Coordinates of C-alpha atoms in Angstrom, one line a residue:
M538 CA 6.0 19.6 -11.3
K539 CA 5.9 18.0 -14.6
V540 CA 5.4 14.1 -15.0
I541 CA 4.9 11.8 -17.9
V542 CA 3.0 8.3 -16.9
C543 CA 4.0 6.0 -19.4
G544 CA 0.9 3.2 -19.4
A545 CA -2.9 4.3 -18.8
G546 CA -4.0 0.5 -17.0
Q547 CA -5.2 0.9 -13.3
V548 CA -1.8 1.6 -11.9
G549 CA -1.1 4.5 -14.4
F550 CA -4.6 5.6 -14.2
N551 CA -4.5 5.9 -10.6
I552 CA -0.7 7.4 -10.5
A553 CA -2.0 10.3 -13.0
K554 CA -5.4 10.9 -10.7
H555 CA -3.4 11.1 -7.5
L556 CA -0.6 13.5 -9.2
A557 CA -3.6 15.7 -11.0
S558 CA -5.6 16.0 -8.3
Q559 CA -2.6 17.7 -6.6
N560 CA -2.3 20.3 -9.5
N561 CA 1.1 18.9 -11.0
D562 CA 1.2 18.9 -15.2
V563 CA 0.5 15.4 -16.0
T564 CA 0.8 13.7 -19.3
V565 CA -0.4 10.1 -20.2
I566 CA 1.0 7.9 -22.8
D567 CA -0.6 4.6 -23.9
R568 CA -0.9 2.5 -27.5
S569 CA -4.8 1.6 -26.4
R570 CA -7.0 4.3 -27.9
S571 CA -9.4 3.3 -25.2
L572 CA -7.6 3.4 -22.4
I573 CA -6.7 7.0 -23.7
R574 CA -10.2 8.1 -24.3
K575 CA -11.1 6.8 -21.0
I576 CA -8.4 8.8 -19.1
S577 CA -8.9 12.0 -21.0
E578 CA -12.7 12.1 -20.4
S579 CA -11.8 11.2 -16.3
L580 CA -8.9 13.1 -15.7
D581 CA -7.6 16.8 -16.4
V582 CA -4.5 15.8 -18.0
Q583 CA -2.9 15.4 -21.3
A584 CA -3.4 11.9 -22.8
I585 CA -1.5 10.6 -26.0
V586 CA -1.8 7.6 -28.0
G587 CA 1.5 5.5 -28.9
Y588 CA 4.0 3.7 -27.5
A589 CA 5.9 5.1 -24.5
S590 CA 9.2 4.5 -25.5
D591 CA 9.0 6.6 -28.8
P592 CA 11.3 9.5 -28.6
D593 CA 9.2 11.7 -30.7
L594 CA 6.3 10.6 -28.5
L595 CA 8.0 11.7 -25.7
E596 CA 9.4 14.9 -26.7
K597 CA 5.5 15.5 -27.8
A598 CA 4.6 14.6 -24.2
G599 CA 6.9 17.4 -23.0
A600 CA 10.1 15.3 -22.1
S601 CA 12.4 17.6 -22.3
D602 CA 11.5 19.8 -19.4
A603 CA 9.8 16.7 -17.4
D604 CA 10.7 16.6 -13.6
L605 CA 9.8 12.8 -13.5
I606 CA 8.9 9.7 -16.0
V607 CA 6.9 7.0 -14.4
A608 CA 6.9 3.8 -16.6
V609 CA 4.1 1.3 -15.6
T610 CA 2.9 0.1 -19.1
L611 CA 2.2 -4.2 -19.0
S612 CA 6.0 -4.6 -20.7
D613 CA 8.8 -4.5 -18.5
E614 CA 11.2 -4.0 -21.7
V615 CA 8.7 -1.0 -22.8
N616 CA 9.3 0.3 -19.4
M617 CA 12.7 0.0 -19.2
V618 CA 13.2 1.5 -22.8
A619 CA 11.4 4.4 -22.2
C620 CA 13.6 5.5 -18.8
Q621 CA 16.6 4.8 -20.7
V622 CA 15.3 7.2 -24.0
A623 CA 14.1 9.6 -21.2
H624 CA 17.6 10.0 -19.8
S625 CA 20.0 9.7 -22.8
L626 CA 17.9 12.0 -25.2
F627 CA 16.1 14.7 -22.6
S628 CA 18.1 14.4 -19.2
V629 CA 14.9 13.6 -17.0
P630 CA 15.9 13.6 -13.7
T631 CA 13.8 11.0 -12.2
K632 CA 12.6 7.7 -13.6
V633 CA 10.5 5.0 -11.9
A634 CA 9.8 1.9 -13.7
R635 CA 7.7 -1.1 -12.9
I636 CA 9.7 -4.5 -13.5
R637 CA 7.5 -7.8 -13.2
N638 CA 10.1 -10.2 -14.1
Q639 CA 12.1 -11.3 -11.7
A640 CA 14.9 -11.9 -13.9
Y641 CA 15.9 -8.6 -14.2
L642 CA 16.1 -8.1 -10.6
K643 CA 18.6 -11.0 -9.7
P644 CA 21.3 -9.6 -7.5
G645 CA 23.9 -10.9 -10.0
W646 CA 22.2 -8.1 -12.4
R647 CA 22.2 -5.5 -10.1
D648 CA 24.7 -3.2 -12.2
L649 CA 22.1 -3.5 -15.3
F650 CA 19.9 -0.3 -13.9
S651 CA 23.2 1.3 -13.2
R652 CA 23.5 5.1 -14.3
D653 CA 26.2 3.7 -17.3
N654 CA 24.0 1.2 -18.4
M655 CA 20.3 1.4 -18.1
P656 CA 19.6 4.8 -15.6
I657 CA 16.1 3.7 -13.9
D658 CA 16.1 5.3 -10.1
V659 CA 13.3 3.5 -8.7
I660 CA 12.5 0.0 -9.3
I661 CA 8.8 -1.1 -8.6
S662 CA 7.9 -5.0 -8.3
P663 CA 4.5 -4.9 -8.0
E664 CA 4.1 -8.7 -7.0
L665 CA 6.9 -8.6 -4.2
E666 CA 5.1 -5.1 -3.1
V667 CA 1.8 -7.3 -2.7
A668 CA 3.3 -10.1 -1.2
K669 CA 4.9 -8.5 1.7
A670 CA 1.4 -6.4 2.2
L671 CA -0.1 -9.5 2.6
Q672 CA 2.6 -10.9 5.0
R673 CA 2.0 -7.4 7.4
R674 CA -1.7 -8.4 7.2
L675 CA -1.1 -11.9 8.5
E676 CA 1.4 -10.6 11.2
V677 CA -1.3 -8.8 12.9
P678 CA -4.7 -10.8 12.8
G679 CA -8.1 -9.2 12.9
A680 CA -6.7 -6.0 10.7
F681 CA -7.5 -5.3 6.9
N682 CA -4.3 -3.5 7.0
M683 CA -0.8 -2.9 8.6
I684 CA 1.7 -0.6 7.7
P685 CA 4.9 0.0 9.8
F686 CA 6.8 3.3 9.5
V687 CA 9.7 4.6 11.6
D688 CA 11.7 1.4 11.1
G689 CA 9.1 -0.6 12.2
K690 CA 8.4 1.5 15.7
V691 CA 5.2 2.7 14.6
R692 CA 2.2 0.8 13.0
M693 CA -0.5 2.3 11.1
I694 CA -3.7 -0.4 11.6
G695 CA -6.7 -0.7 9.7
L696 CA -9.8 -2.2 11.5
T697 CA -13.5 -2.9 11.1
L698 CA -15.3 -2.3 14.1
E699 CA -17.8 -4.9 15.4
E700 CA -20.8 -5.0 17.8
D701 CA -18.4 -6.4 20.3
C702 CA -15.7 -3.5 20.2
P703 CA -15.8 -2.1 23.9
V704 CA -14.8 1.8 22.7
V705 CA -18.0 2.0 20.7
D706 CA -20.2 5.3 21.5
T707 CA -17.1 6.6 23.5
P708 CA -15.7 10.0 23.0
L709 CA -11.9 9.5 21.9
R710 CA -10.9 12.0 24.2
Q711 CA -12.2 9.4 26.8
L712 CA -10.2 6.9 25.6
T713 CA -6.7 7.9 27.4
E714 CA -8.9 8.1 30.8
L715 CA -10.2 4.7 30.3
F716 CA -6.7 3.3 29.0
P717 CA -4.1 5.1 30.6
N718 CA -1.1 3.1 28.6
L719 CA -3.1 2.6 25.6
H720 CA -0.8 4.8 23.7
T721 CA -2.7 5.0 20.5
I722 CA -4.4 7.5 18.3
V723 CA -7.2 7.5 16.1
A724 CA -6.0 9.2 13.1
A725 CA -8.8 8.6 10.6
V726 CA -12.4 6.9 10.3
Y727 CA -14.4 6.0 7.1
R728 CA -18.3 5.9 7.6
A729 CA -20.7 6.0 5.2
G730 CA -18.8 6.4 2.5
R731 CA -16.9 9.4 4.0
L732 CA -13.5 9.5 5.0
F733 CA -12.9 12.1 8.0
V734 CA -10.3 12.8 10.7
P735 CA -11.8 12.7 13.9
R736 CA -12.1 15.2 16.8
S737 CA -11.5 14.6 20.3
D738 CA -15.6 14.5 20.8
D739 CA -16.0 12.3 18.2
Q740 CA -17.6 8.8 19.0
L741 CA -16.8 5.6 17.1
Q742 CA -19.9 3.6 15.9
V743 CA -20.6 -0.3 14.7
G744 CA -19.3 -0.8 11.2
D745 CA -16.5 2.0 11.0
T746 CA -13.3 1.3 9.2
I747 CA -10.5 3.1 11.2
Y748 CA -7.0 3.6 11.1
I749 CA -5.0 3.5 14.1
A750 CA -1.6 4.2 14.9
V751 CA 0.0 2.5 17.7
E752 CA 3.3 2.0 18.9
A753 CA 4.7 -1.5 17.6
E754 CA 5.1 -3.5 21.2
T755 CA 1.8 -2.2 22.3
T756 CA 0.1 -3.7 19.5
Q757 CA -2.0 -6.7 20.7
R758 CA -3.2 -4.6 23.4
A759 CA -4.4 -1.9 21.0
M760 CA -6.2 -4.5 19.2
A761 CA -8.2 -5.9 22.0
V762 CA -9.3 -2.6 23.1
F763 CA -10.8 -2.0 19.4
G764 CA -12.2 -5.3 19.7
H765 CA -10.0 -8.0 17.8
E766 CA -8.3 -10.8 19.6
E767 CA -7.6 -13.2 16.8
K768 CA -5.3 -15.6 17.2
T769 CA -2.0 -15.5 14.9
A770 CA -2.5 -17.7 11.5
T771 CA -0.2 -20.5 11.8
R772 CA -1.8 -22.7 9.3
I773 CA -1.9 -21.1 6.1
V774 CA -3.6 -22.2 2.5
I775 CA -2.5 -20.0 -0.4
V776 CA -4.5 -20.1 -3.8
G777 CA -2.6 -19.4 -6.8
G778 CA 1.2 -20.0 -7.0
G779 CA 2.1 -17.3 -9.3
N780 CA 4.5 -14.7 -8.6
I781 CA 2.8 -13.2 -5.4
G782 CA 1.9 -16.6 -3.9
Y783 CA 5.7 -17.9 -4.4
F784 CA 6.9 -14.7 -2.7
L785 CA 4.7 -15.1 0.1
A786 CA 5.2 -18.6 0.4
K787 CA 9.1 -17.8 0.7
Q788 CA 8.1 -15.0 3.2
L789 CA 6.5 -16.9 5.4
E790 CA 9.0 -19.9 4.8
E791 CA 12.1 -17.9 6.0
S792 CA 10.0 -16.0 8.8
G793 CA 9.2 -19.3 10.4
R794 CA 6.0 -17.6 11.9
A795 CA 3.9 -20.4 10.1
S796 CA 4.2 -24.3 11.1
N797 CA 1.8 -25.4 8.1
I798 CA 2.0 -24.1 4.5
K799 CA 0.1 -25.1 1.7
I800 CA -0.1 -23.7 -1.8
I801 CA -3.0 -24.6 -4.5
E802 CA -2.0 -24.4 -8.0
L803 CA -3.7 -25.7 -11.0
N804 CA -1.0 -25.6 -13.5
T805 CA 1.3 -28.7 -13.5
N806 CA 4.2 -27.2 -14.5
R807 CA 4.2 -24.5 -12.0
A808 CA 3.1 -26.5 -9.6
N809 CA 6.0 -28.8 -10.0
W810 CA 8.2 -25.7 -10.0
L811 CA 7.2 -24.3 -7.0
A812 CA 7.7 -27.6 -5.6
E813 CA 11.4 -27.6 -6.4
R814 CA 11.9 -24.2 -4.9
L815 CA 9.9 -24.4 -1.4
Q816 CA 11.6 -26.5 1.1
Q817 CA 8.9 -26.5 3.7
V818 CA 5.7 -25.8 1.8
V819 CA 3.3 -28.4 0.8
V820 CA 2.3 -27.7 -3.1
I821 CA -1.0 -29.1 -4.1
N822 CA -1.7 -29.3 -8.1
G823 CA -5.4 -28.9 -8.4
D824 CA -8.2 -26.6 -8.6
A825 CA -9.2 -24.3 -5.7
L826 CA -12.7 -24.1 -6.5
D827 CA -13.0 -28.0 -6.3
R828 CA -13.9 -29.3 -3.0
E829 CA -12.0 -32.5 -3.1
I830 CA -9.1 -30.3 -3.2
L831 CA -10.1 -27.6 -0.4
S832 CA -10.7 -31.1 1.8
E833 CA -7.0 -32.6 0.5
A834 CA -5.7 -29.0 1.8
N835 CA -7.4 -29.7 5.1
I836 CA -9.4 -26.2 4.6
A837 CA -11.3 -26.8 7.6
E838 CA -8.7 -26.8 10.2
T839 CA -6.8 -23.7 8.3
D840 CA -6.5 -20.6 10.2
T841 CA -6.3 -18.4 7.1
L842 CA -6.7 -18.9 3.1
V843 CA -4.9 -16.1 1.2
A844 CA -6.5 -16.2 -2.4
V845 CA -4.1 -14.7 -4.9
A846 CA -4.5 -16.6 -8.2
D847 CA -4.9 -14.1 -11.4
D848 CA -8.5 -14.4 -11.2
D849 CA -10.7 -12.3 -9.4
E850 CA -13.6 -14.4 -9.4
V851 CA -11.4 -17.4 -8.3
N852 CA -10.5 -15.8 -5.5
I853 CA -13.7 -14.7 -4.3
L854 CA -15.3 -18.1 -5.2
S855 CA -12.6 -20.0 -3.4
S856 CA -12.6 -17.7 -0.3
L857 CA -16.3 -18.2 -0.1
L858 CA -15.8 -22.1 -0.3
A859 CA -13.1 -22.1 2.2
K860 CA -15.4 -20.4 4.8
Q861 CA -18.3 -22.5 4.3
Q862 CA -16.1 -25.5 4.7
G863 CA -14.9 -23.9 8.0
C864 CA -11.9 -21.7 7.3
E865 CA -11.5 -19.1 9.8
R866 CA -10.5 -16.2 7.6
A867 CA -10.0 -15.3 4.0
I868 CA -7.8 -12.3 2.6
T869 CA -8.6 -12.2 -0.9
L870 CA -6.9 -10.2 -3.9
M871 CA -9.1 -8.2 -5.9
N872 CA -7.8 -6.3 -8.9
N873 CA -11.3 -5.2 -10.1
P874 CA -12.4 -2.2 -7.6
I875 CA -16.1 -3.1 -8.3
Y876 CA -15.5 -6.2 -6.4
G877 CA -14.4 -4.3 -3.3
S878 CA -17.8 -2.8 -2.2
L879 CA -19.0 -6.5 -1.8
V880 CA -16.5 -7.8 0.8
G881 CA -18.3 -7.2 3.7
S882 CA -21.8 -8.4 2.5
I883 CA -20.2 -11.8 0.9
G884 CA -18.4 -12.8 4.0
I885 CA -14.6 -12.0 2.8
D886 CA -12.7 -10.9 5.7
V887 CA -10.0 -8.6 4.0
A888 CA -9.6 -7.7 0.3
L889 CA -6.3 -6.5 -1.1
D890 CA -6.2 -3.8 -3.5
P891 CA -2.6 -4.3 -5.4
R892 CA -3.5 -0.7 -7.2
E893 CA -3.3 0.8 -3.7
T894 CA 0.0 -1.1 -2.7
T895 CA 1.6 -0.1 -6.1
V896 CA 0.8 3.4 -6.3
S897 CA 1.8 3.9 -2.7
S898 CA 5.2 2.4 -3.2
I899 CA 5.8 5.0 -6.3
L900 CA 4.5 7.8 -4.5
R901 CA 6.6 7.5 -2.0
H902 CA 9.7 7.9 -4.2
I903 CA 8.1 11.0 -6.1
R904 CA 7.4 13.6 -2.8
R905 CA 9.2 16.3 -2.3
G906 CA 10.3 17.6 1.2
R907 CA 11.7 15.2 4.0
I908 CA 9.1 12.8 3.2
R909 CA 10.6 9.5 4.0
D910 CA 7.9 7.2 3.6
L911 CA 3.9 7.0 2.7
Y912 CA 0.9 4.8 1.8
S913 CA -2.0 6.0 -0.4
L914 CA -5.9 5.2 1.2
F915 CA -8.9 4.8 0.3
E916 CA -8.0 5.2 -3.6
G917 CA -6.1 8.5 -3.3
Q918 CA -8.5 10.1 -0.5
A919 CA -5.8 10.3 2.1
E920 CA -1.9 9.6 2.6
I921 CA -0.3 8.4 5.7
I922 CA 3.0 10.3 5.4
E923 CA 6.3 9.9 7.4
A924 CA 8.6 12.9 7.3
E925 CA 11.6 14.1 9.1
I926 CA 11.8 17.5 10.6
L927 CA 14.1 19.7 8.8
E928 CA 16.5 22.5 10.7
G929 CA 14.8 25.5 8.6
S930 CA 11.6 23.7 8.0
D931 CA 8.3 25.7 9.0
V932 CA 7.5 23.1 11.7
A933 CA 10.7 23.0 13.6
G934 CA 10.4 24.6 16.9
K935 CA 7.3 24.7 16.8
T936 CA 4.0 23.3 18.6
I937 CA 1.4 21.1 16.8
G938 CA -1.2 23.7 17.8
Q939 CA 0.8 26.9 16.3
L940 CA 0.7 24.9 13.3
R941 CA -3.2 25.4 12.6
L942 CA -3.6 22.1 10.7
H943 CA -7.1 21.2 12.5
G944 CA -9.6 19.2 9.9
D945 CA -7.2 17.6 7.2
V946 CA -4.7 16.4 9.2
K947 CA -3.9 14.2 12.2
F948 CA -0.7 13.8 13.8
A949 CA -0.3 10.4 14.7
M950 CA 3.0 9.6 16.5
V951 CA 6.1 11.5 17.0
V952 CA 9.6 9.6 17.3
R953 CA 12.4 11.1 18.9
D954 CA 15.5 9.6 19.8
G955 CA 14.0 6.2 19.4
E956 CA 10.8 7.1 21.8
T957 CA 7.7 7.2 20.6
I958 CA 5.8 10.2 21.7
L959 CA 2.2 10.5 21.6
P960 CA 1.2 14.0 19.8
Q961 CA -0.8 16.4 21.8
S962 CA -1.6 19.8 20.7
D963 CA 1.3 21.3 23.0
T964 CA 3.8 18.6 21.6
L965 CA 6.8 21.1 20.8
L966 CA 8.6 19.4 17.4
L967 CA 12.0 19.4 17.2
S968 CA 14.7 19.0 14.3
G969 CA 15.4 15.3 13.6
D970 CA 12.2 13.9 15.1
S971 CA 10.2 11.7 12.9
V972 CA 6.4 12.2 12.4
V973 CA 3.8 9.9 11.1
I974 CA 0.9 12.2 9.8
L975 CA -2.6 11.0 8.3
A976 CA -3.6 14.0 5.8
L977 CA -6.5 13.7 3.6
S978 CA -5.7 14.3 0.0
E979 CA -6.3 18.1 -0.5
A980 CA -4.2 18.7 2.8
V981 CA -1.0 16.8 1.3
K982 CA 0.6 19.6 -0.7
K983 CA 0.2 21.7 2.4
I984 CA 2.3 19.0 4.4
E985 CA 5.1 18.7 1.9
Q986 CA 5.8 22.7 2.2
L987 CA 5.7 22.6 5.8
F988 CA 8.5 19.6 5.6
S989 CA 10.8 21.3 3.1
A990 CA 13.4 23.3 3.7
R991 CA 13.6 24.3 0.1
A992 CA 11.7 26.8 -2.4
D993 CA 11.4 24.1 -4.6
V994 CA 8.1 22.0 -3.4
F995 CA 5.4 21.7 -5.7

């Protein structure tokens, strides 16, 4: 597959890294020489300095025979024009653009991106995607991540195991004996810097980061089994009233799940703007690093602080100050991956890397086969994939054991006619089934091939 990535920032870099690692032909364009130099030295891709919307540059990048263009520069307008040029001059089949300015995305302008006007097949709004990811984390207290699959019937939940976890040092095969109605699969374990798919005789350890697949209705029970019985947050303080903070507050307001929501916003004009648009949210104009402002927000009685300012240091320090003053939990947005490794040691409960969310939202639109949804984990080390079994695919009519996908792949859940099935080696896969699979990066290509009824997989 030939892909052109416009933009060599964090998202562009990670998209290029992900696709290049799976032997795709990737070309990256960016006007920054330093970013192009970095990507050339780090990845096996072609890298070109220049404007992504320049027709000559797109031609040089191979747009005439490209399968896909992903425009994720810092400029919405450059992203849109790059897709327009790729369509009009080079007939690139699939065009993906990152667009931040919500004015372009208003329902009244929905025809703007039609094939007759500005043909963009997939629009990614990072701030909106991150706000949705934050809301999902708030839905399952104690989890650092929650991703729904198969129309919400299945949840993949990320947890860290504490000392009070009841199933530590227990072979996984015994979980079903101990909890016969648990209906949960441990799909992946991250331990000492290594991600692996656990075997039935593996034991979980204190400090492990794990992903479990659960039937949505049994989430609370599964969380308790793995040592997490935290209360759902009803009193929430959001630090930062930018697009992410605003979208999150709006979603919480509309859901009715939180009875007490506050936003702390430093900029007076923005604070006034928020106050005009949020009916049930208290907007506080001030500095989240000011103890008096935190006191005004009644931080000591707050269940969860969500720090989403556009400055990592502000997010980290406000989270620590809030916890010091009695806030039970802190969810912190961190754009710089360097800070991610510090999370547990400094007392932050959940760190959200916006790159992971944005990269996942782009990748789910470019996978081949009958891949309906996916989520990228641990900087591309694994993907959670939702796939539909097609008549004529290599998996239809076979048992999971017959596929011989040991080691790098874990079947997490099968959904048939609306009912969830806990997959076993002898589970027969039928046409029309939806399956949720965790695959380490080296096995993703194999999964795509298995679930495709066509010959043009990559």
